[in-house]
Amino acid sequence: MAEFSIISRYFQSLTPQNINVGIGDDCAIITPPAQMQLVSCVDTLIAGRHFPLDTPPHAIGWKSVAVNLSDLAAMGATPHSILLALSLPDIDEAWLAEFSRGIADCCQKYGVQLIGGDTTQSPTLSISITALGWIKPDQAILRSGAQVGDVIVVSGKIGSAAYALRHPHSPLQHTLDYPEPQVALGQALLGYASAMLDISDGLAQDLGHILDDSAVGAILNLEQIPVADELAQLDLNTRMQLVLGGGDDYHLCFTISPDNLKKFKQQHAFELYSIGTIQQQQTCLYQYQQQVFHPQILGYQHFAKASD
Ligand code: ADP
Ligand code: MG
């Protein structure tokens, strides 16, 4: 099956109606809503590196979209569309059918359109998705806005996907395969949160980005970080390794003034957990039940040398 048949059979049917030009021409064309800024991001998933080789193709499709929508959510943006650059080792029609269904299911759940892409042959399966969204000018929630005294909040249980990666076929497998980008929460936090990101490389490292960019520090109360039952049963060091250094959580981590947090909770019913506070001293102090705790690992890094 040739490139063009793959595109028309598996992807062109996903072209929506309310796009000026969608899949099929050289480029897609969209009319942006009036007075909105374009927000864009791209994330690549490589087989064997970002997902285990035996991951079901439907889950690969879902996750490739979800991780990008999570980045848009982390700015408070409204997702609009995606472009899909796909490199395949060979043409496996059963695989393509399931993969494109996973893409379509995630797009549909979050009201997003597939508007274009590229299809190539390569020895390794790789999926690169560019996501586009909108935001009102100067509204985006950046990493650099955390203020001393702000509360640090996460949107759900942390470490589940890292646990699932190390315990194949556990009850937490779905958290690894089907992350749920916190799109509605991200948008609801506009005007409330002072800084935000999504947790993809481990809470410690990701929170570190907010602290660095905002030139502040934090006190984290580790016992307040919510975890699944499977993690609660682990010894503290192993659990904290998954919670602080794991990855693939795709929950939001944000900072917010105590006043705004109170107001936000009065108006919204999202699951939220306060896990610490922002302090002036530019270090991150980890406490477990008021005792200082020294974590061993701090997150995933590409290109990191073993000696680093
Ligand atoms: P060109 O050669 O001009 O780059 P292509 O032949 O690569 O165009 O693609 C033809 C059309 O199909 C374009 O509209 C492109 O966006 C779309 N397309 C190609 N691959 C994919 C894909 N995997 N998913 C979605 N759209 C795709
Ligand atoms: Mg091309």
Coordinates of C-alpha atoms and ligand atoms in Angstrom, one line a residue:
M1 CA 0.0 0.0 0.0
A2 CA 1.5 3.4 -1.0
E3 CA 1.8 6.6 1.0
F4 CA -1.3 8.2 -0.6
S5 CA -3.5 5.2 0.0
I6 CA -2.5 5.1 3.6
I7 CA -3.3 8.8 4.0
S8 CA -6.7 8.5 2.3
R9 CA -7.7 5.3 4.0
Y10 CA -6.6 5.9 7.6
F11 CA -6.3 9.7 8.0
Q12 CA -8.3 11.6 5.4
S13 CA -11.6 10.5 6.8
L14 CA -10.7 12.3 10.0
T15 CA -10.6 15.6 8.1
P16 CA -13.2 17.8 9.7
Q17 CA -15.7 20.1 8.0
N18 CA -14.9 23.5 9.7
I19 CA -11.4 23.8 8.4
N20 CA -10.8 25.9 5.3
V21 CA -8.4 23.4 3.8
G22 CA -7.7 20.1 5.5
I23 CA -5.8 16.9 4.5
G24 CA -5.1 16.5 0.8
D25 CA -3.5 19.8 -0.3
D26 CA 0.1 20.9 0.4
C27 CA -0.9 22.7 3.6
A28 CA -3.9 23.0 5.9
I29 CA -5.5 26.4 6.3
I30 CA -7.4 27.6 9.3
T31 CA -9.0 30.9 10.1
P32 CA -8.0 31.7 13.7
P33 CA -10.8 33.0 15.9
A34 CA -10.7 36.8 16.2
Q35 CA -8.4 38.3 18.8
M36 CA -6.8 34.9 19.7
Q37 CA -3.1 34.0 19.8
L38 CA -1.9 30.8 18.3
V39 CA -0.3 28.3 20.8
S40 CA 1.7 25.5 19.3
C41 CA 3.8 22.5 20.5
V42 CA 5.3 19.3 19.1
D43 CA 6.1 16.0 20.8
T44 CA 7.7 12.9 19.4
L45 CA 7.1 9.3 20.6
I46 CA 9.6 6.7 19.5
A47 CA 8.8 3.0 19.8
G48 CA 10.8 1.3 22.6
R49 CA 11.8 4.7 24.1
H50 CA 8.5 6.5 24.8
F51 CA 6.3 3.4 24.9
P52 CA 7.1 -0.3 25.3
L53 CA 7.3 -2.1 21.9
D54 CA 4.2 -4.3 22.8
T55 CA 1.9 -1.3 23.5
P56 CA -1.4 -1.8 21.7
P57 CA -1.6 0.5 18.6
H58 CA -4.9 2.1 19.8
A59 CA -3.1 3.2 22.9
I60 CA -0.1 4.5 20.9
G61 CA -2.5 6.6 18.8
W62 CA -4.3 7.9 21.9
K63 CA -1.2 8.7 23.8
S64 CA 0.5 10.5 20.9
V65 CA -2.3 13.0 20.8
A66 CA -2.9 13.1 24.6
V67 CA 0.7 14.2 25.5
N68 CA 0.5 17.1 23.1
L69 CA -2.9 18.2 24.4
S70 CA -1.4 18.0 27.8
D71 CA 1.2 20.7 26.8
L72 CA -1.6 22.9 25.5
A73 CA -3.6 22.3 28.7
A74 CA -0.5 23.4 30.7
M75 CA -0.7 26.9 29.2
G76 CA -4.5 27.1 29.7
A77 CA -5.0 27.0 25.9
T78 CA -8.0 25.7 24.0
P79 CA -6.8 22.9 21.7
H80 CA -7.9 23.1 18.1
S81 CA -6.0 20.8 15.8
I82 CA -3.1 18.5 15.3
L83 CA -0.7 17.5 12.5
L84 CA 0.7 14.0 12.5
A85 CA 4.2 13.1 11.2
L86 CA 4.3 9.3 11.0
S87 CA 7.4 7.1 10.3
L88 CA 6.6 3.5 9.8
P89 CA 9.0 0.5 9.4
D90 CA 6.4 -1.3 7.2
I91 CA 2.7 -1.3 6.2
D92 CA 0.7 -3.3 8.7
E93 CA -2.9 -2.6 7.9
A94 CA -4.3 -4.0 11.2
W95 CA -1.9 -1.9 13.1
L96 CA -2.7 1.3 11.1
A97 CA -6.5 0.7 11.6
E98 CA -6.1 0.5 15.4
F99 CA -3.6 3.3 15.6
S100 CA -5.7 5.7 13.6
R101 CA -8.7 4.8 15.7
G102 CA -6.7 5.7 18.8
I103 CA -5.8 9.1 17.2
A104 CA -9.5 9.7 16.3
D105 CA -10.8 8.7 19.7
C106 CA -8.5 11.1 21.6
C107 CA -9.2 13.9 19.0
Q108 CA -12.9 13.3 19.4
K109 CA -12.9 13.3 23.2
Y110 CA -11.1 16.7 23.3
G111 CA -12.8 18.3 20.3
V112 CA -9.6 18.4 18.2
Q113 CA -9.2 18.0 14.4
L114 CA -6.5 16.2 12.5
I115 CA -5.6 18.7 9.7
G116 CA -2.5 17.2 8.1
G117 CA 0.8 15.4 8.5
D118 CA 3.5 13.4 6.7
T119 CA 4.0 9.7 6.2
T120 CA 7.4 8.2 5.7
Q121 CA 9.2 4.9 5.9
S122 CA 11.9 4.4 8.6
P123 CA 13.4 1.5 10.5
T124 CA 11.9 2.7 13.8
L125 CA 8.3 3.5 14.4
S126 CA 8.1 7.2 15.4
I127 CA 5.1 9.5 15.8
S128 CA 5.5 13.2 15.9
I129 CA 2.5 15.3 16.6
T130 CA 2.2 19.1 16.4
A131 CA -0.7 20.5 18.3
L132 CA -2.3 23.9 17.7
G133 CA -4.6 25.8 20.0
W134 CA -5.8 29.3 20.9
I135 CA -5.4 31.6 23.9
K136 CA -6.5 35.2 24.6
P137 CA -3.4 37.5 24.4
D138 CA -1.4 37.7 27.6
Q139 CA -3.5 35.0 29.3
A140 CA -1.3 32.0 29.1
I141 CA -0.1 30.5 32.4
L142 CA 3.7 30.4 32.1
R143 CA 6.2 28.6 34.2
S144 CA 7.7 31.8 35.4
G145 CA 4.9 33.3 37.5
A146 CA 5.2 31.5 40.8
Q147 CA 5.1 33.9 43.8
V148 CA 6.4 33.4 47.3
G149 CA 3.5 32.2 49.5
D150 CA 1.7 30.5 46.6
V151 CA 0.4 27.0 47.2
I152 CA 1.7 24.1 44.9
V153 CA -1.1 22.0 43.6
V154 CA -1.3 18.8 41.5
S155 CA -4.4 17.6 39.7
G156 CA -4.3 13.9 40.5
K157 CA -2.4 10.8 41.6
I158 CA 1.3 10.9 40.8
G159 CA 3.6 8.0 39.9
S160 CA 1.0 5.6 38.6
A161 CA 2.4 5.4 35.0
A162 CA 5.9 5.0 36.3
Y163 CA 4.6 2.1 38.5
A164 CA 2.8 0.6 35.5
L165 CA 5.9 0.8 33.3
R166 CA 7.8 -1.3 35.9
H167 CA 4.9 -3.7 36.6
P168 CA 3.5 -4.8 33.2
H169 CA -0.2 -5.6 33.2
S170 CA -0.9 -4.1 36.6
P171 CA -4.2 -2.5 37.4
L172 CA -2.5 0.9 36.7
Q173 CA -1.7 0.0 33.1
H174 CA -4.4 2.3 31.7
T175 CA -2.7 5.3 33.3
L176 CA 0.4 4.6 31.2
D177 CA -1.4 3.8 28.0
Y178 CA -4.3 6.3 28.2
P179 CA -3.2 9.5 29.8
E180 CA -6.0 12.1 30.2
P181 CA -4.8 15.6 29.4
Q182 CA -6.3 18.1 31.9
V183 CA -7.6 20.4 29.2
A184 CA -10.7 21.6 31.1
L185 CA -8.8 22.3 34.3
G186 CA -6.0 24.1 32.4
Q187 CA -8.5 26.5 30.9
A188 CA -10.5 26.9 34.1
L189 CA -7.3 28.0 35.9
L190 CA -6.8 31.0 33.6
G191 CA -6.8 34.1 35.8
Y192 CA -6.3 32.0 38.9
A193 CA -3.0 30.1 38.7
S194 CA 0.3 32.0 38.7
A195 CA 2.5 29.3 37.1
M196 CA 1.7 25.9 35.5
L197 CA 3.2 22.9 33.6
D198 CA 2.2 19.3 32.9
I199 CA 4.2 16.6 34.7
S200 CA 5.8 14.5 32.0
D201 CA 9.3 13.9 33.2
G202 CA 8.8 13.4 37.0
L203 CA 7.3 15.8 39.5
A204 CA 10.7 16.9 41.0
Q205 CA 12.3 17.8 37.7
D206 CA 9.1 19.4 36.4
L207 CA 8.4 21.5 39.5
G208 CA 12.1 22.4 39.3
H209 CA 11.4 24.2 36.0
I210 CA 8.7 26.3 37.7
L211 CA 11.1 27.1 40.5
D212 CA 14.0 28.0 38.2
D213 CA 11.9 30.1 35.8
S214 CA 10.2 31.9 38.7
A215 CA 13.5 32.3 40.7
V216 CA 11.9 30.9 43.8
G217 CA 12.1 27.7 46.0
A218 CA 9.6 25.3 47.5
I219 CA 8.8 23.2 50.5
L220 CA 7.1 20.0 49.4
N221 CA 5.1 17.9 51.9
L222 CA 5.6 14.4 50.4
E223 CA 2.8 12.8 52.4
Q224 CA 0.3 15.1 50.8
I225 CA 1.1 13.9 47.2
P226 CA -1.8 11.6 46.2
V227 CA -0.8 8.1 45.1
A228 CA -2.7 5.0 43.9
D229 CA -3.1 2.1 46.4
E230 CA -0.4 0.1 44.5
L231 CA 2.1 2.8 45.4
A232 CA 0.9 3.4 48.9
Q233 CA 1.9 -0.2 49.7
L234 CA 5.6 0.4 48.6
D235 CA 8.3 1.4 51.0
L236 CA 8.9 5.2 51.2
N237 CA 12.0 5.3 49.1
T238 CA 10.6 3.2 46.2
R239 CA 7.4 5.1 46.3
M240 CA 9.1 8.5 46.2
Q241 CA 11.3 7.3 43.4
L242 CA 8.1 6.8 41.3
V243 CA 6.4 9.9 42.6
L244 CA 9.3 12.4 42.2
G245 CA 11.4 10.8 39.5
G246 CA 8.8 8.8 37.5
G247 CA 7.2 10.3 34.5
D248 CA 4.3 10.1 32.1
D249 CA 1.8 11.4 34.7
Y250 CA 0.3 14.2 32.5
H251 CA -1.3 15.8 35.5
L252 CA -1.0 19.5 35.9
C253 CA 1.2 21.0 38.6
F254 CA 0.5 24.7 39.3
T255 CA 1.1 27.4 41.8
I256 CA -1.7 29.7 43.0
S257 CA -2.2 32.2 45.8
P258 CA -4.2 30.8 48.9
D259 CA -7.0 33.4 48.1
N260 CA -7.3 32.3 44.5
L261 CA -7.2 28.6 45.5
K262 CA -10.1 29.2 47.9
K263 CA -12.1 31.1 45.3
F264 CA -11.3 28.5 42.6
K265 CA -12.5 25.6 44.8
Q266 CA -15.7 27.4 45.6
Q267 CA -16.5 27.7 41.8
H268 CA -15.1 24.5 40.4
A269 CA -15.3 20.8 41.4
F270 CA -11.9 19.6 40.0
E271 CA -9.8 17.1 42.0
L272 CA -7.0 19.1 43.4
Y273 CA -4.3 18.4 46.0
S274 CA -2.1 21.0 47.7
I275 CA 1.3 19.5 48.2
G276 CA 3.5 22.4 49.3
T277 CA 4.3 26.1 49.2
I278 CA 6.6 28.4 47.3
Q279 CA 9.3 30.0 49.4
Q280 CA 11.9 32.7 48.7
Q281 CA 15.0 30.6 49.4
Q282 CA 15.8 29.1 46.0
T283 CA 16.0 25.4 47.0
C284 CA 13.4 22.6 47.1
L285 CA 13.0 21.2 50.5
Y286 CA 11.4 17.8 50.7
Q287 CA 9.6 16.9 53.9
Y288 CA 7.9 13.7 54.9
Q289 CA 5.7 14.1 58.0
Q290 CA 7.8 17.1 59.1
Q291 CA 11.1 15.2 58.6
V292 CA 13.6 16.3 56.0
F293 CA 13.7 13.7 53.2
H294 CA 16.5 13.3 50.6
P295 CA 15.1 11.9 47.3
Q296 CA 17.5 9.7 45.3
I297 CA 16.4 10.3 41.7
L298 CA 15.1 13.4 40.0
G299 CA 13.5 12.7 36.6
Y300 CA 14.0 11.5 33.1
Q301 CA 16.5 13.2 30.8
H302 CA 17.3 12.5 27.2
F303 CA 21.0 12.6 26.4
A304 CA 22.0 12.2 30.1
K305 CA 25.3 10.4 30.5
A306 CA 25.5 7.6 33.1
S307 CA 28.1 9.7 35.0
D308 CA 25.8 12.8 35.2
Ligands
ADP1 P1 3.6 16.9 0.3 O1 4.4 15.9 -0.5 O2 3.1 18.1 -0.4 O3 4.3 17.2 1.6 P2 2.1 14.7 1.2 O4 2.0 13.8 0.1 O5 3.2 14.4 2.3 O6 2.3 16.2 0.7 O7 0.7 14.8 2.0 C1 -0.5 14.9 1.3 C2 -1.5 15.4 2.2 O8 -1.8 14.4 3.2 C3 -1.2 16.7 3.0 O9 -2.3 17.4 3.1 C4 -0.7 16.1 4.3 O10 -0.9 17.1 5.3 C5 -1.6 14.9 4.5 N1 -0.9 13.8 5.3 C6 0.2 13.1 4.9 N2 0.4 12.2 5.9 C7 -0.5 12.3 6.9 C8 -0.8 11.7 8.1 N3 0.0 10.7 8.6 N4 -1.8 12.2 8.8 C9 -2.6 13.2 8.4 N5 -2.4 13.8 7.2 C10 -1.4 13.4 6.5
MG2 MG 5.4 14.8 2.3

